Amino acid sequence: MSSHGKRLLSGRVTGRVLKGALYEWNEDKAPRMAAAIAFYAVFSLTPIVVIAFKVAERRFGSEVALREILAQAAFLIGQEGVAAVELLIKHGQPRTTSLLDAVLGIGAMIFAATGVFTELKDSLNTIWEVQPKPGLGLMQMVRDRFFAFAMVLVIWFLMLISLVMSAAMAAATRVATSYWSGFSVFEAAVSLVFITLLFALIYRVVPDVKVAWRDVWRGALVTAGLFVVGKSLFGLYLGHSSLGNSYGAAGSLVIAMLWTYYSCLILLFGAEMTQVEARLHHAPLEPTHDAVHVTEHARAQQGIPRTEDIKEAVREEAKTPGGDKQEPQRGDS
């Protein structure tokens, strides 16, 4: 086994990374950033789902597209959130026959769909302590929107692949379960691998910092595990509570919002794991061409403690009995 593989499986290293990630997660006020991403995600959900349905409808037909998209929604947010997705598809489609109105409507949908990815990128940049270079102005905003639009296209592409894979796995399950009772475990493992790859891609591509692939896998795997476990626990909780009924007609939307918020929380925790591991084992990471390390003024605007304050806190902790002198120090890069 390679040295990187041994390090990835090391319990001691994982413990250090988890401890450092929890510390950074709290310092960066990750719950606040997760709430912002979840807010944008709610408004981005309709255009993403509707356009994905339209693309799938042209390829597979309306009935098959609806069935498979709802199946994917059940996989991601559980059966409790499927009703919300079905309502979005039913009421979110453009009702005009005018070509101009249709083009404008689709354009507005695409612009709304990019909002969540723009906010996600900003949050990951906060975690990595980088920011766009000063003076880029409008050009940077346009570039960010194009990047977010590219991410939307990737999501649509992955959804189409997922639809095909879902249909193939469903057919394989019907055949294989009669010969091998453990096939459902294999299917769950394939799903876990797919989710891990998706999170790894986000951690590697989205932030404005040069991240090595070897640094993203631990955070991506932990995040995928928390995602799968959280989905089961969330469904169990909803099955024994009246949360959805408490909000009446908005119950499905509230459930989808809560699940989205939880997903954003663990997504940011995995990002913290990625940056902690990178800082522990590698030289200071460099921002991309259009980014710089965050300034002290920007740290104050974002509510992040000053670099010197963090260094002083780490030094004080190291002086206490049992203090961990290996706590990752931010701002040195």
XYZ file of C-alpha atoms in Angstrom:
333
model
C 0.000 0.000 0.000
C 1.268 3.483 -0.851
C 2.257 5.954 1.856
C -0.764 8.088 0.972
C -3.075 5.080 1.319
C -1.628 4.266 4.745
C -2.056 7.884 5.811
C -5.668 7.896 4.595
C -6.455 4.827 6.709
C -4.532 6.028 9.764
C -6.825 6.442 12.760
C -4.391 8.815 14.479
C -4.255 11.136 11.479
C -8.037 10.978 11.092
C -8.459 11.940 14.742
C -6.171 14.956 14.353
C -7.960 16.036 11.192
C -11.396 15.667 12.803
C -10.308 17.677 15.848
C -8.805 20.431 13.723
C -11.838 20.494 11.415
C -14.226 20.874 14.349
C -12.140 23.771 15.684
C -12.051 25.502 12.293
C -15.741 24.756 11.649
C -16.613 26.675 14.802
C -14.150 29.532 14.137
C -15.443 30.048 10.589
C -19.062 30.155 11.813
C -19.982 27.341 9.445
C -23.642 27.110 10.610
C -24.165 30.703 9.449
C -22.626 29.969 6.047
C -24.673 26.757 5.772
C -27.858 28.731 6.421
C -26.962 31.153 3.618
C -26.254 28.314 1.172
C -29.494 26.558 2.151
C -31.449 29.795 1.597
C -30.058 30.152 -1.927
C -30.580 26.432 -2.532
C -34.311 26.712 -1.838
C -34.698 29.327 -4.575
C -32.340 27.457 -6.901
C -34.151 24.153 -6.428
C -37.081 24.989 -8.694
C -35.064 25.962 -11.814
C -32.607 23.090 -11.359
C -35.348 20.480 -10.960
C -37.600 21.877 -13.702
C -34.845 22.213 -16.302
C -33.484 18.766 -15.412
C -36.994 17.377 -15.868
C -37.352 19.067 -19.256
C -34.014 17.702 -20.452
C -34.834 14.202 -19.210
C -38.351 14.433 -20.654
C -37.003 15.000 -24.164
C -34.724 11.985 -23.830
C -36.815 9.462 -21.887
C -40.400 10.709 -22.025
C -42.494 12.503 -19.410
C -43.555 9.480 -17.358
C -40.102 7.911 -17.122
C -38.415 11.265 -16.431
C -40.814 12.095 -13.595
C -40.517 8.642 -12.033
C -36.733 8.591 -12.097
C -36.293 12.184 -10.874
C -38.606 11.456 -7.947
C -36.602 8.292 -7.265
C -33.410 10.359 -7.163
C -35.112 12.870 -4.874
C -36.097 10.037 -2.542
C -32.478 8.858 -2.522
C -31.134 12.338 -1.721
C -33.741 13.757 0.681
C -35.936 10.777 1.559
C -39.565 10.024 0.772
C -40.710 12.934 2.936
C -39.236 15.477 0.512
C -40.483 13.842 -2.687
C -43.829 15.636 -2.452
C -42.051 18.999 -2.510
C -40.063 18.054 -5.621
C -43.201 16.800 -7.371
C -44.958 20.097 -6.638
C -41.976 22.029 -8.011
C -42.117 20.077 -11.272
C -45.883 20.474 -11.535
C -46.124 24.209 -10.814
C -42.668 25.484 -11.739
C -42.781 24.937 -15.504
C -43.296 27.933 -17.823
C -46.914 28.177 -18.982
C -46.374 30.525 -21.919
C -46.304 29.605 -25.588
C -44.422 32.741 -26.679
C -40.860 31.991 -27.774
C -39.528 35.247 -26.297
C -41.270 34.687 -22.972
C -40.016 31.108 -22.883
C -36.423 32.210 -23.536
C -36.664 34.912 -20.861
C -38.190 32.443 -18.423
C -35.454 29.884 -19.004
C -32.801 32.601 -18.678
C -34.266 33.713 -15.348
C -34.319 30.104 -14.164
C -30.666 29.597 -15.102
C -29.645 32.822 -13.346
C -31.510 31.752 -10.200
C -29.948 28.290 -10.333
C -26.447 29.776 -10.293
C -27.061 31.592 -7.008
C -26.479 28.570 -4.793
C -23.140 27.748 -6.442
C -21.953 31.344 -6.145
C -22.712 31.298 -2.413
C -21.100 27.857 -2.054
C -17.906 29.099 -3.681
C -17.817 32.140 -1.403
C -18.238 29.923 1.678
C -15.472 27.541 0.603
C -13.206 30.523 -0.067
C -13.898 31.690 3.487
C -12.821 28.281 4.792
C -9.621 28.382 2.728
C -9.067 32.051 3.617
C -8.818 33.287 0.040
C -10.702 35.991 -1.836
C -10.891 37.362 -5.386
C -8.145 39.791 -6.303
C -9.116 43.407 -5.601
C -10.075 45.442 -8.640
C -11.599 42.637 -10.732
C -15.085 44.096 -10.215
C -17.673 43.297 -12.877
C -15.361 40.901 -14.697
C -15.076 38.727 -11.592
C -18.846 38.696 -11.106
C -19.405 37.613 -14.714
C -16.704 34.963 -14.361
C -18.280 33.633 -11.171
C -21.667 33.410 -12.847
C -20.203 31.511 -15.791
C -18.516 29.136 -13.366
C -21.778 28.663 -11.477
C -23.588 28.029 -14.767
C -20.964 25.418 -15.640
C -21.637 23.743 -12.290
C -25.352 23.707 -13.103
C -24.562 21.988 -16.410
C -22.440 19.442 -14.550
C -25.314 18.770 -12.142
C -27.710 18.255 -15.058
C -25.228 15.911 -16.731
C -24.727 13.929 -13.527
C -28.484 13.752 -13.056
C -28.923 12.289 -16.537
C -26.186 9.753 -15.830
C -27.839 9.016 -12.508
C -31.180 8.430 -14.231
C -29.602 5.885 -16.564
C -27.685 4.239 -13.715
C -30.815 4.158 -11.559
C -32.810 2.408 -14.254
C -29.971 -0.060 -14.863
C -29.508 -0.742 -11.136
C -33.249 -1.230 -10.663
C -33.310 -3.792 -13.466
C -30.184 -5.490 -12.114
C -31.653 -5.580 -8.606
C -34.779 -7.371 -9.768
C -32.661 -10.038 -11.451
C -29.760 -10.318 -9.005
C -31.699 -10.465 -5.726
C -33.144 -13.810 -6.753
C -29.595 -15.208 -7.007
C -27.654 -13.134 -4.460
C -29.295 -11.760 -1.325
C -26.367 -9.396 -0.689
C -26.860 -7.409 -3.886
C -28.650 -4.625 -1.993
C -25.459 -4.088 0.033
C -23.493 -3.795 -3.202
C -26.028 -1.266 -4.507
C -25.643 0.821 -1.329
C -21.846 0.702 -1.690
C -22.075 1.949 -5.281
C -24.284 4.821 -4.123
C -21.778 5.714 -1.377
C -18.933 5.762 -3.901
C -20.931 8.019 -6.239
C -21.695 10.503 -3.428
C -18.056 10.467 -2.286
C -16.891 11.291 -5.809
C -19.384 14.164 -6.008
C -18.163 15.711 -2.743
C -14.526 15.205 -3.746
C -15.199 17.033 -7.013
C -16.738 19.970 -5.117
C -13.792 20.247 -2.711
C -11.283 20.007 -5.537
C -12.833 22.336 -8.125
C -15.021 24.961 -6.459
C -12.705 26.954 -4.102
C -10.193 29.475 -5.466
C -7.208 27.509 -4.178
C -5.015 24.791 -5.655
C -6.075 21.608 -3.846
C -4.448 18.239 -4.528
C -6.710 15.253 -5.135
C -4.980 13.343 -2.331
C -6.247 15.894 0.198
C -9.952 15.668 -0.624
C -10.707 11.977 -0.150
C -10.863 11.772 3.652
C -13.201 14.760 3.917
C -15.315 13.529 0.998
C -15.671 10.032 2.467
C -16.615 11.301 5.940
C -19.111 13.738 4.418
C -20.665 10.996 2.278
C -20.981 8.758 5.336
C -22.627 11.535 7.361
C -24.911 12.221 4.401
C -26.136 8.616 4.191
C -26.471 8.176 7.959
C -28.138 11.570 8.335
C -30.679 10.738 5.654
C -31.691 7.565 7.492
C -31.911 9.319 10.871
C -33.799 12.236 9.323
C -36.348 9.878 7.803
C -36.669 8.019 11.116
C -37.281 11.290 12.967
C -39.888 12.479 10.486
C -41.627 9.110 10.694
C -42.138 9.580 14.444
C -42.930 13.308 14.481
C -45.561 15.631 13.071
C -43.095 18.213 11.783
C -44.492 18.245 8.248
C -48.108 18.474 9.412
C -47.289 21.333 11.792
C -46.641 23.658 8.844
C -49.668 22.667 6.779
C -49.273 23.183 3.041
C -45.679 24.358 3.529
C -44.713 21.173 5.369
C -42.948 19.575 2.402
C -40.953 22.762 1.774
C -39.918 22.995 5.440
C -38.736 19.386 5.380
C -36.713 20.039 2.220
C -35.198 23.173 3.818
C -34.163 21.310 6.981
C -32.546 18.526 4.989
C -30.773 21.042 2.767
C -29.440 22.861 5.836
C -28.111 19.630 7.319
C -26.488 18.722 4.002
C -24.785 22.129 3.866
C -23.505 21.714 7.436
C -21.777 18.418 6.683
C -20.570 19.702 3.300
C -18.742 22.547 5.048
C -17.400 20.197 7.723
C -15.895 18.031 4.993
C -14.369 21.160 3.459
C -12.809 22.003 6.833
C -11.358 18.484 6.981
C -9.869 18.975 3.524
C -8.159 22.260 4.369
C -6.926 20.992 7.766
C -5.377 17.906 6.176
C -3.769 19.993 3.447
C -2.275 22.423 5.974
C -1.009 19.616 8.212
C 0.806 17.663 5.536
C 1.780 20.086 2.800
C 3.444 23.402 2.189
C 1.248 26.516 2.294
C -1.351 26.246 -0.450
C -1.488 28.830 -3.194
C -4.611 30.660 -4.363
C -5.558 30.384 -8.012
C -4.530 33.030 -10.535
C -7.503 35.312 -9.818
C -7.420 35.027 -6.011
C -5.261 36.145 -3.082
C -5.030 35.247 0.587
C -7.733 36.992 2.578
C -6.761 40.316 4.155
C -7.227 41.216 7.822
C -9.872 43.764 6.784
C -11.838 41.071 4.962
C -11.509 38.767 7.979
C -13.102 41.453 10.156
C -15.942 41.915 7.645
C -16.640 38.172 7.650
C -16.576 37.957 11.451
C -13.431 35.769 11.457
C -10.891 36.331 14.271
C -7.656 38.093 13.319
C -4.721 35.852 12.403
C -2.663 37.013 15.388
C -5.567 36.302 17.757
C -5.805 32.724 16.459
C -2.051 32.205 16.787
C -2.155 33.511 20.370
C -5.075 31.191 21.225
C -3.184 28.205 19.812
C -0.052 29.130 21.799
C -2.090 29.438 25.012
C -3.717 26.054 24.381
C -0.305 24.466 23.816
C 0.848 25.763 27.222
C -2.011 24.082 29.076
C -1.606 20.488 30.358
C -2.596 18.048 27.635
C -2.638 20.826 25.030
C -2.255 19.626 21.462
C 0.776 21.338 20.013
C -0.160 20.027 16.591
C -3.314 22.132 16.282
C -3.329 23.513 12.734
C -2.452 27.188 12.659
C -4.274 29.238 10.072
C -2.905 32.316 8.488
C 0.658 30.982 8.165
C 0.112 30.269 4.505
